[in-house]
mmCIF file of C-alpha atoms and ligand atoms in Angstrom:
data_model
loop_
_atom_site.group_PDB
_atom_site.id
_atom_site.type_symbol
_atom_site.label_atom_id
_atom_site.label_comp_id
_atom_site.label_asym_id
_atom_site.label_seq_id
_atom_site.Cartn_x
_atom_site.Cartn_y
_atom_site.Cartn_z
ATOM 1 C CA UNK P 20 103.201 130.000 111.524
ATOM 2 C CA UNK P 21 103.882 126.831 113.462
ATOM 3 C CA UNK P 22 106.457 126.403 116.196
ATOM 4 C CA UNK P 23 109.224 125.837 113.633
ATOM 5 C CA UNK P 24 108.496 129.151 112.036
ATOM 6 C CA UNK P 25 107.082 127.480 108.939
ATOM 7 C CA UNK P 26 104.154 129.160 107.324
ATOM 8 C CA UNK P 27 101.032 127.065 107.496
ATOM 9 C CA UNK P 28 98.835 127.238 104.464
ATOM 10 C CA UNK P 29 95.361 125.844 104.726
ATOM 11 C CA UNK P 30 94.120 123.676 101.927
ATOM 12 C CA UNK P 31 90.471 123.841 101.138
ATOM 13 C CA UNK P 32 88.718 120.532 100.965
ATOM 14 C CA UNK P 33 87.234 120.189 97.495
ATOM 15 C CA UNK P 34 83.499 119.719 97.338
ATOM 16 C CA UNK P 35 82.278 116.162 97.068
ATOM 17 C CA UNK P 36 82.179 115.031 93.481
ATOM 18 C CA UNK P 37 84.444 117.839 92.334
ATOM 19 C CA UNK P 38 86.802 117.201 89.476
ATOM 20 C CA UNK P 39 89.920 117.582 91.545
ATOM 21 C CA UNK P 40 90.831 120.844 89.797
ATOM 22 C CA UNK P 41 90.853 122.446 93.205
ATOM 23 C CA UNK P 42 94.193 120.837 93.916
ATOM 24 C CA UNK P 43 96.989 123.023 92.693
ATOM 25 C CA UNK P 44 99.994 120.706 92.361
ATOM 26 C CA UNK P 45 102.546 123.508 92.801
ATOM 27 C CA UNK P 46 100.873 124.594 95.998
ATOM 28 C CA UNK P 47 100.817 121.043 97.316
ATOM 29 C CA UNK P 48 104.490 120.546 96.424
ATOM 30 C CA UNK P 49 105.414 123.761 98.224
ATOM 31 C CA UNK P 50 103.392 122.572 101.205
ATOM 32 C CA UNK P 51 105.088 119.168 101.223
ATOM 33 C CA UNK P 52 108.539 120.711 101.029
ATOM 34 C CA UNK P 53 107.779 122.853 104.051
ATOM 35 C CA UNK P 54 106.483 119.801 105.924
ATOM 36 C CA UNK P 55 102.902 120.987 105.951
ATOM 37 C CA UNK P 56 101.010 117.942 107.188
ATOM 38 C CA UNK P 57 97.729 118.948 105.554
ATOM 39 C CA UNK P 58 99.408 119.247 102.144
ATOM 40 C CA UNK P 59 101.251 115.974 102.630
ATOM 41 C CA UNK P 60 98.085 114.116 103.617
ATOM 42 C CA UNK P 61 96.201 115.581 100.696
ATOM 43 C CA UNK P 62 98.926 114.562 98.267
ATOM 44 C CA UNK P 63 98.939 111.010 99.630
ATOM 45 C CA UNK P 64 95.172 110.918 99.225
ATOM 46 C CA UNK P 65 95.672 111.873 95.566
ATOM 47 C CA UNK P 66 98.286 109.129 95.184
ATOM 48 C CA UNK P 67 95.831 106.649 96.644
ATOM 49 C CA UNK P 68 92.921 107.795 94.529
ATOM 50 C CA UNK P 69 91.826 105.556 91.678
ATOM 51 C CA UNK P 70 90.482 108.519 89.691
ATOM 52 C CA UNK P 71 92.601 109.174 86.625
ATOM 53 C CA UNK P 72 92.478 112.955 87.033
ATOM 54 C CA UNK P 73 93.770 112.608 90.591
ATOM 55 C CA UNK P 74 96.523 110.301 89.450
ATOM 56 C CA UNK P 75 97.616 112.821 86.859
ATOM 57 C CA UNK P 76 98.004 115.482 89.554
ATOM 58 C CA UNK P 77 99.712 112.966 91.837
ATOM 59 C CA UNK P 78 102.222 112.162 89.094
ATOM 60 C CA UNK P 79 103.166 115.816 88.741
ATOM 61 C CA UNK P 80 103.637 116.131 92.480
ATOM 62 C CA UNK P 81 105.773 112.974 92.627
ATOM 63 C CA UNK P 82 107.932 114.205 89.759
ATOM 64 C CA UNK P 83 108.669 117.459 91.604
ATOM 65 C CA UNK P 84 109.314 115.625 94.863
ATOM 66 C CA UNK P 85 111.705 113.152 93.222
ATOM 67 C CA UNK P 86 114.223 115.866 92.503
ATOM 68 C CA UNK P 87 114.662 116.419 96.230
ATOM 69 C CA UNK P 88 117.720 114.332 96.950
ATOM 70 C CA UNK P 89 117.995 113.512 100.619
ATOM 71 C CA UNK P 90 119.685 110.917 102.761
ATOM 72 C CA UNK P 91 116.873 108.702 103.900
ATOM 73 C CA UNK P 92 116.347 105.236 105.247
ATOM 74 C CA UNK P 93 113.507 102.844 104.491
ATOM 75 C CA UNK P 94 112.902 100.052 106.959
ATOM 76 C CA UNK P 95 110.457 97.180 106.414
ATOM 77 C CA UNK P 96 109.055 95.332 109.417
ATOM 78 C CA UNK P 97 107.267 92.040 109.067
ATOM 79 C CA UNK P 98 106.010 89.209 111.251
ATOM 80 C CA UNK P 99 102.909 87.133 111.885
ATOM 81 C CA UNK P 100 99.750 88.858 113.119
ATOM 82 C CA UNK P 101 100.100 89.691 116.798
ATOM 83 C CA UNK P 102 103.892 89.369 116.948
ATOM 84 C CA UNK P 103 104.026 92.994 118.089
ATOM 85 C CA UNK P 104 104.911 94.983 114.962
ATOM 86 C CA UNK P 105 102.812 98.029 115.832
ATOM 87 C CA UNK P 106 103.946 97.973 119.452
ATOM 88 C CA UNK P 107 107.537 97.704 118.247
ATOM 89 C CA UNK P 108 107.144 100.610 115.852
ATOM 90 C CA UNK P 109 105.640 102.744 118.609
ATOM 91 C CA UNK P 110 108.666 102.222 120.861
ATOM 92 C CA UNK P 111 111.250 102.217 118.093
ATOM 93 C CA UNK P 112 109.733 105.281 116.435
ATOM 94 C CA UNK P 113 109.729 107.230 119.692
ATOM 95 C CA UNK P 114 113.355 106.293 120.280
ATOM 96 C CA UNK P 115 114.198 107.674 116.828
ATOM 97 C CA UNK P 116 112.264 110.914 117.250
ATOM 98 C CA UNK P 117 114.119 111.415 120.514
ATOM 99 C CA UNK P 118 117.280 111.234 118.423
ATOM 100 C CA UNK P 119 115.855 114.190 116.483
ATOM 101 C CA UNK P 120 114.905 112.043 113.519
ATOM 102 C CA UNK P 121 111.675 112.494 111.669
ATOM 103 C CA UNK P 122 109.846 109.218 111.292
ATOM 104 C CA UNK P 123 106.998 108.199 109.009
ATOM 105 C CA UNK P 124 105.088 104.943 109.334
ATOM 106 C CA UNK P 125 103.129 103.258 106.561
ATOM 107 C CA UNK P 126 101.357 99.943 106.698
ATOM 108 C CA UNK P 127 100.859 97.603 103.773
ATOM 109 C CA UNK P 128 97.933 95.280 104.139
ATOM 110 C CA UNK P 129 96.439 94.488 100.777
ATOM 111 C CA UNK P 130 94.101 91.868 102.211
ATOM 112 C CA UNK P 131 92.485 95.046 103.457
ATOM 113 C CA UNK P 132 89.709 93.304 105.150
ATOM 114 C CA UNK P 133 91.288 95.803 107.494
ATOM 115 C CA UNK P 134 88.284 96.870 109.431
ATOM 116 C CA UNK P 135 87.939 100.196 111.126
ATOM 117 C CA UNK P 136 88.553 98.280 114.307
ATOM 118 C CA UNK P 137 92.049 97.220 113.424
ATOM 119 C CA UNK P 138 93.058 100.615 112.104
ATOM 120 C CA UNK P 139 91.899 102.005 115.409
ATOM 121 C CA UNK P 140 93.824 99.190 117.039
ATOM 122 C CA UNK P 141 96.978 100.318 115.283
ATOM 123 C CA UNK P 142 96.430 103.885 116.351
ATOM 124 C CA UNK P 143 95.949 102.826 119.953
ATOM 125 C CA UNK P 144 99.096 100.777 119.801
ATOM 126 C CA UNK P 145 100.950 103.775 118.435
ATOM 127 C CA UNK P 146 99.168 106.237 120.666
ATOM 128 C CA UNK P 147 102.192 108.272 121.639
ATOM 129 C CA UNK P 148 103.824 108.170 118.239
ATOM 130 C CA UNK P 149 100.585 109.430 116.678
ATOM 131 C CA UNK P 150 100.867 112.576 118.760
ATOM 132 C CA UNK P 151 104.577 113.049 118.208
ATOM 133 C CA UNK P 152 105.101 116.130 116.002
ATOM 134 C CA UNK P 153 108.105 114.421 114.416
ATOM 135 C CA UNK P 154 106.141 111.363 113.373
ATOM 136 C CA UNK P 155 103.569 110.740 110.669
ATOM 137 C CA UNK P 156 101.453 107.593 110.572
ATOM 138 C CA UNK P 157 99.332 106.458 107.665
ATOM 139 C CA UNK P 158 97.524 103.116 107.455
ATOM 140 C CA UNK P 159 97.421 100.996 104.306
ATOM 141 C CA UNK P 160 95.398 102.353 101.406
ATOM 142 C CA UNK P 161 92.215 100.364 101.490
ATOM 143 C CA UNK P 162 91.137 97.932 98.837
ATOM 144 C CA UNK P 163 92.786 97.062 95.586
ATOM 145 C CA UNK P 164 95.315 94.532 94.466
ATOM 146 C CA UNK P 165 98.716 94.022 96.017
ATOM 147 C CA UNK P 166 100.175 95.658 92.904
ATOM 148 C CA UNK P 167 98.017 98.727 93.466
ATOM 149 C CA UNK P 168 98.858 98.980 97.143
ATOM 150 C CA UNK P 169 102.548 98.526 96.370
ATOM 151 C CA UNK P 170 102.533 101.338 93.835
ATOM 152 C CA UNK P 171 100.718 103.692 96.185
ATOM 153 C CA UNK P 172 103.089 102.892 99.025
ATOM 154 C CA UNK P 173 106.171 103.469 96.904
ATOM 155 C CA UNK P 174 104.845 106.801 95.728
ATOM 156 C CA UNK P 175 103.933 107.811 99.269
ATOM 157 C CA UNK P 176 107.518 107.095 100.337
ATOM 158 C CA UNK P 177 108.739 109.682 97.834
ATOM 159 C CA UNK P 178 106.335 112.293 99.178
ATOM 160 C CA UNK P 179 107.252 111.544 102.789
ATOM 161 C CA UNK P 180 110.954 111.838 102.062
ATOM 162 C CA UNK P 181 110.453 115.128 100.267
ATOM 163 C CA UNK P 182 108.534 116.323 103.316
ATOM 164 C CA UNK P 183 111.659 115.746 105.376
ATOM 165 C CA UNK P 184 111.073 112.367 106.991
ATOM 166 C CA UNK P 185 114.510 110.776 107.438
ATOM 167 C CA UNK P 186 113.199 107.341 108.210
ATOM 168 C CA UNK P 187 110.196 105.617 106.683
ATOM 169 C CA UNK P 188 109.051 102.462 108.448
ATOM 170 C CA UNK P 189 106.712 100.112 106.623
ATOM 171 C CA UNK P 190 104.765 97.550 108.611
ATOM 172 C CA UNK P 191 103.449 94.553 106.772
ATOM 173 C CA UNK P 192 101.733 91.500 108.055
ATOM 174 C CA UNK P 193 103.723 88.329 107.508
ATOM 175 C CA UNK P 194 101.309 86.480 105.316
ATOM 176 C CA UNK P 195 101.079 86.173 101.568
ATOM 177 C CA UNK P 196 103.018 88.154 99.035
ATOM 178 C CA UNK P 197 103.049 91.481 100.816
ATOM 179 C CA UNK P 198 106.390 90.731 102.436
ATOM 180 C CA UNK P 199 108.080 90.341 99.084
ATOM 181 C CA UNK P 200 106.471 93.571 97.923
ATOM 182 C CA UNK P 201 107.670 95.487 100.975
ATOM 183 C CA UNK P 202 111.128 93.928 100.738
ATOM 184 C CA UNK P 203 111.366 95.352 97.237
ATOM 185 C CA UNK P 204 110.898 98.921 98.469
ATOM 186 C CA UNK P 205 113.087 99.104 101.575
ATOM 187 C CA UNK P 206 116.776 99.315 102.417
ATOM 188 C CA UNK P 207 116.579 97.171 105.533
ATOM 189 C CA UNK P 208 114.157 94.361 106.317
ATOM 190 C CA UNK P 209 113.467 93.324 109.912
ATOM 191 C CA UNK P 210 111.640 90.137 110.767
ATOM 192 C CA UNK P 211 109.932 89.929 114.155
ATOM 193 C CA UNK P 212 109.468 86.436 115.554
ATOM 194 C CA UNK P 213 107.910 84.861 118.593
ATOM 195 C CA UNK P 214 109.445 82.216 120.733
ATOM 196 C CA UNK P 215 108.008 79.903 123.256
ATOM 197 C CA UNK P 216 106.702 76.888 121.428
ATOM 198 C CA UNK P 217 110.094 75.222 121.470
ATOM 199 C CA UNK P 218 109.854 74.561 117.764
ATOM 200 C CA UNK P 219 111.087 77.937 116.623
ATOM 201 C CA UNK P 220 112.712 76.644 113.516
ATOM 202 C CA UNK P 221 109.703 74.838 112.237
ATOM 203 C CA UNK P 222 107.543 76.684 109.843
ATOM 204 C CA UNK P 223 110.222 79.203 108.975
ATOM 205 C CA UNK P 224 109.529 80.271 105.492
ATOM 206 C CA UNK P 225 112.848 79.990 103.784
ATOM 207 C CA UNK P 226 112.219 82.905 101.479
ATOM 208 C CA UNK P 227 111.555 85.236 104.364
ATOM 209 C CA UNK P 228 114.683 84.227 106.208
ATOM 210 C CA UNK P 229 116.612 84.976 103.060
ATOM 211 C CA UNK P 230 115.050 88.400 102.802
ATOM 212 C CA UNK P 231 115.600 89.386 106.437
ATOM 213 C CA UNK P 232 118.588 91.565 107.331
ATOM 214 C CA UNK P 233 117.848 90.994 110.994
ATOM 215 C CA UNK P 234 115.573 88.812 113.076
ATOM 216 C CA UNK P 235 114.340 90.041 116.450
ATOM 217 C CA UNK P 236 112.636 87.678 118.833
ATOM 218 C CA UNK P 237 109.943 89.864 120.367
ATOM 219 C CA UNK P 238 108.077 89.496 123.655
ATOM 220 C CA UNK P 239 111.339 88.579 125.364
ATOM 221 C CA UNK P 240 109.933 89.479 128.745
ATOM 222 C CA UNK P 241 108.428 87.890 131.839
ATOM 223 C CA UNK P 242 108.037 84.158 131.644
ATOM 224 C CA UNK P 243 108.901 84.252 127.993
ATOM 225 C CA UNK P 244 112.432 85.544 128.463
ATOM 226 C CA UNK P 245 114.058 82.143 128.839
ATOM 227 C CA UNK P 246 112.430 80.776 125.717
ATOM 228 C CA UNK P 247 113.371 83.931 123.832
ATOM 229 C CA UNK P 248 117.032 83.492 124.746
ATOM 230 C CA UNK P 249 116.896 79.913 123.511
ATOM 231 C CA UNK P 250 115.195 80.939 120.308
ATOM 232 C CA UNK P 251 117.853 83.577 119.739
ATOM 233 C CA UNK P 252 120.593 80.933 119.869
ATOM 234 C CA UNK P 253 118.672 78.584 117.602
ATOM 235 C CA UNK P 254 117.935 81.245 115.019
ATOM 236 C CA UNK P 255 121.534 82.326 114.947
ATOM 237 C CA UNK P 256 122.558 78.757 114.295
ATOM 238 C CA UNK P 257 119.895 78.326 111.620
ATOM 239 C CA UNK P 258 120.880 81.509 109.814
ATOM 240 C CA UNK P 259 124.438 80.252 109.472
ATOM 241 C CA UNK P 260 123.103 77.541 107.212
ATOM 242 C CA UNK P 261 121.949 80.061 104.668
ATOM 243 C CA UNK P 262 124.376 81.136 101.980
ATOM 244 C CA UNK P 263 125.821 84.632 102.512
ATOM 245 C CA UNK P 264 123.856 87.486 100.992
ATOM 246 C CA UNK P 265 125.150 89.125 97.842
ATOM 247 C CA UNK P 266 125.926 92.302 99.762
ATOM 248 C CA UNK P 267 128.118 90.314 102.147
ATOM 249 C CA UNK P 268 125.876 91.140 105.100
ATOM 250 C CA UNK P 269 125.290 88.426 107.660
ATOM 251 C CA UNK P 270 121.772 88.736 109.112
ATOM 252 C CA UNK P 271 121.791 89.464 112.824
ATOM 253 C CA UNK P 272 119.623 87.829 115.467
ATOM 254 C CA UNK P 273 118.515 89.712 118.553
ATOM 255 C CA UNK P 274 115.759 89.715 121.119
ATOM 256 C CA UNK P 275 113.586 92.526 122.392
ATOM 257 C CA UNK P 276 110.505 93.452 124.303
ATOM 258 C CA UNK P 277 108.546 96.015 122.355
ATOM 259 C CA UNK P 278 106.117 96.341 125.235
ATOM 260 C CA UNK P 279 108.835 97.164 127.743
ATOM 261 C CA UNK P 280 110.987 99.113 125.286
ATOM 262 C CA UNK P 281 113.878 96.765 125.845
ATOM 263 C CA UNK P 282 116.450 95.775 123.263
ATOM 264 C CA UNK P 283 115.437 98.462 120.793
ATOM 265 C CA UNK P 284 118.719 100.361 120.825
ATOM 266 C CA UNK P 285 120.831 97.340 119.806
ATOM 267 C CA UNK P 286 118.489 96.890 116.837
ATOM 268 C CA UNK P 287 119.093 100.492 115.790
ATOM 269 C CA UNK P 288 122.846 99.903 116.181
ATOM 270 C CA UNK P 289 122.594 96.957 113.809
ATOM 271 C CA UNK P 290 120.650 99.029 111.281
ATOM 272 C CA UNK P 291 123.265 101.769 111.450
ATOM 273 C CA UNK P 292 126.005 99.225 110.962
ATOM 274 C CA UNK P 293 124.141 97.812 107.964
ATOM 275 C CA UNK P 294 123.759 101.251 106.421
ATOM 276 C CA UNK P 295 127.431 102.047 106.970
ATOM 277 C CA UNK P 296 128.662 98.780 105.456
ATOM 278 C CA UNK P 297 126.293 98.749 102.518
ATOM 279 C CA UNK P 298 126.979 102.380 101.674
ATOM 280 C CA UNK P 299 130.704 101.684 101.810
ATOM 281 C CA UNK P 300 130.494 98.716 99.454
ATOM 282 C CA UNK P 301 128.035 100.444 97.129
ATOM 283 C CA UNK P 302 125.209 97.984 97.770
ATOM 284 C CA UNK P 303 122.887 100.565 99.305
ATOM 285 C CA UNK P 304 122.810 102.724 96.195
ATOM 286 C CA UNK P 305 122.811 99.773 93.813
ATOM 287 C CA UNK P 306 119.892 98.200 95.634
ATOM 288 C CA UNK P 307 117.845 101.386 95.283
ATOM 289 C CA UNK P 308 118.723 101.584 91.605
ATOM 290 C CA UNK P 309 117.622 97.977 91.085
ATOM 291 C CA UNK P 310 114.422 98.673 92.991
ATOM 292 C CA UNK P 311 113.706 101.650 90.741
ATOM 293 C CA UNK P 312 114.317 99.555 87.669
ATOM 294 C CA UNK P 313 111.964 96.823 88.793
ATOM 295 C CA UNK P 314 109.413 99.474 89.705
ATOM 296 C CA UNK P 315 109.584 100.748 86.127
ATOM 297 C CA UNK P 316 109.105 97.269 84.694
ATOM 298 C CA UNK P 317 106.270 96.463 87.084
ATOM 299 C CA UNK P 318 104.547 99.690 86.220
ATOM 300 C CA UNK P 319 104.747 98.967 82.505
ATOM 301 C CA UNK P 320 103.358 95.493 83.063
ATOM 302 C CA UNK P 321 100.545 96.798 85.242
ATOM 303 C CA UNK P 322 99.641 99.588 82.832
ATOM 304 C CA UNK P 323 99.580 97.253 79.845
ATOM 305 C CA UNK P 324 97.369 94.844 81.718
ATOM 306 C CA UNK P 325 94.981 97.588 82.775
ATOM 307 C CA UNK P 326 94.855 98.991 79.277
ATOM 308 C CA UNK P 327 94.183 95.554 77.836
ATOM 309 C CA UNK P 328 91.411 94.837 80.326
ATOM 310 C CA UNK P 329 89.790 98.215 79.714
ATOM 311 C CA UNK P 330 89.785 97.824 75.926
ATOM 312 C CA UNK P 331 86.208 97.746 74.614
ATOM 313 C CA UNK P 332 86.860 95.169 71.884
ATOM 314 C CA UNK P 333 88.633 92.891 74.323
ATOM 315 C CA UNK P 334 85.792 93.182 76.781
ATOM 316 C CA UNK P 335 83.408 92.171 74.040
ATOM 317 C CA UNK P 336 85.466 89.248 72.698
ATOM 318 C CA UNK P 337 86.839 87.799 75.908
ATOM 319 C CA UNK P 338 83.745 85.960 77.226
ATOM 320 C CA UNK P 339 83.199 84.278 73.871
ATOM 321 C CA UNK P 340 86.790 83.096 73.563
ATOM 322 C CA UNK P 341 86.879 82.086 77.207
ATOM 323 C CA UNK P 342 83.946 79.808 76.608
ATOM 324 C CA UNK P 343 85.607 78.217 73.588
ATOM 325 C CA UNK P 344 88.754 77.622 75.618
ATOM 326 C CA UNK P 345 86.747 76.112 78.431
ATOM 327 C CA UNK P 346 84.862 73.673 76.250
ATOM 328 C CA UNK P 347 87.997 72.737 74.378
ATOM 329 C CA UNK P 348 87.166 74.051 70.915
ATOM 330 C CA UNK P 349 90.009 76.564 71.019
ATOM 331 C CA UNK P 350 93.427 76.301 72.624
ATOM 332 C CA UNK P 351 94.271 78.898 75.303
ATOM 333 C CA UNK P 352 97.359 79.783 73.316
ATOM 334 C CA UNK P 353 95.408 80.541 70.167
ATOM 335 C CA UNK P 354 92.764 82.455 72.040
ATOM 336 C CA UNK P 355 95.458 84.623 73.603
ATOM 337 C CA UNK P 356 97.037 85.268 70.205
ATOM 338 C CA UNK P 357 93.678 86.281 68.736
ATOM 339 C CA UNK P 358 92.942 88.645 71.595
ATOM 340 C CA UNK P 359 96.385 90.206 71.432
ATOM 341 C CA UNK P 360 96.007 90.729 67.688
ATOM 342 C CA UNK P 361 92.676 92.473 68.264
ATOM 343 C CA UNK P 362 94.267 94.589 70.994
ATOM 344 C CA UNK P 363 97.230 95.629 68.840
ATOM 345 C CA UNK P 364 95.023 96.667 65.949
ATOM 346 C CA UNK P 365 92.769 98.824 68.035
HETATM 347 N N1 LIG F 17 104.468 90.616 126.571
HETATM 348 C C1 LIG F 17 104.581 91.322 125.439
HETATM 349 N N2 LIG F 17 103.488 91.593 124.709
HETATM 350 C C2 LIG F 17 103.651 92.308 123.584
HETATM 351 C C3 LIG F 17 104.917 92.773 123.142
HETATM 352 N N3 LIG F 17 104.762 93.428 121.979
HETATM 353 C C4 LIG F 17 103.442 93.404 121.694
HETATM 354 N N4 LIG F 17 102.760 92.747 122.641
HETATM 355 C C5 LIG F 17 101.308 92.519 122.701
HETATM 356 O O1 LIG F 17 100.927 91.688 121.614
HETATM 357 C C6 LIG F 17 99.660 92.104 121.083
HETATM 358 C C7 LIG F 17 99.760 92.376 119.588
HETATM 359 O O2 LIG F 17 100.600 93.486 119.371
HETATM 360 P P1 LIG F 17 100.593 94.356 118.033
HETATM 361 O O3 LIG F 17 101.665 95.364 118.182
HETATM 362 O O4 LIG F 17 99.241 94.828 117.710
HETATM 363 O O5 LIG F 17 100.999 93.249 116.974
HETATM 364 P P2 LIG F 17 101.048 93.375 115.376
HETATM 365 O O6 LIG F 17 102.145 92.475 114.945
HETATM 366 O O7 LIG F 17 101.145 94.798 114.971
HETATM 367 O O8 LIG F 17 99.651 92.781 114.950
HETATM 368 P P3 LIG F 17 98.881 92.939 113.527
HETATM 369 O O9 LIG F 17 98.980 94.384 113.118
HETATM 370 O O10 LIG F 17 97.491 92.515 113.833
HETATM 371 O O11 LIG F 17 99.553 92.016 112.564
HETATM 372 C C8 LIG F 17 99.243 93.310 121.902
HETATM 373 O O12 LIG F 17 98.364 92.887 122.906
HETATM 374 C C9 LIG F 17 100.536 93.816 122.491
HETATM 375 O O13 LIG F 17 100.351 94.493 123.713
HETATM 376 C C10 LIG F 17 106.059 92.447 123.962
HETATM 377 O O14 LIG F 17 107.213 92.808 123.679
HETATM 378 N N5 LIG F 17 105.828 91.730 125.088
HETATM 379 MG MG1 LIG F 18 99.928 95.989 113.659
#
């Protein structure tokens, strides 16, 4: 028994190279539902596994976990490397656990040149949250395409929510396509920015500003405070130039110091206000439904692509046709049609 009176079951680690039969899905589901961390971690490992037999078990677990309807909140946090995302999540997460909320943190970094060093770095930056019994932190699944990482993260969210985490925070580095991917799996998207250069509005990626539900100027402390206040005013002005969002929400601009734990409460107030408004006007639920739909379509696309690429005949024919296309003796369009015909008649 743990301190909450929940029975702790131990899960045996399967032997290396085992077929994965050692995982009993029902047992893992029961473990997840009673917030057994070992079961939860094991299930996420299965979700992340590229082995088909593991994925089959993972799918069964996800299906059982999906039926657990709970009020949860998914928050995405983005910003350039070094803006202070992990530091912010440490302070913000602790604030939430003090409010008796259970918080899970995932990171999405498909570039996954993520060395051991930077994972350790994250853990050091979230040192206290790591030890908090009401928090669960899991770094990005390593390797793989953005599509793969996105799928794994979405599935992990379901497991975490079934395990009783009220709030799932997803950190993603503000480069490349990962922001769009994270935006498509969260309810609220927070952009962290830096000030100080005096040219805050330059280099703002329009798409990201459109995705953000709030912008927080971080590192608003010490000598940087004055510049942060200026940046706050400028961002607010700049955001007014964007057309209103379809949910009617006007993105908020704030400043904070993640390092000094300042300005975090007002950000939570804004998130609560967002949740209240978007639940009242139906956007919250509709957004999740749309996200589920696009997840379905993406999954079909991904599976078809994988199946196509794995097909033996395609593998055999592709290099030959590729060469013809490259030297101009066959049009890409025709080559594609031929390959698709071969694929369909398999
Ligand atoms: N002065 C000040 N420094 C901060 C603040 N927040 C973070 N830092 C520092 O900025 C550096 C980077 O912080 P991280 O939290 O690792 O930033 P990150 O955005 O998670 O970085 P990546 O994960 O590499 O993208 C660290 O040295 C932090 O101590 C802040 O509010 N004020
Ligand atoms: Mg970080």
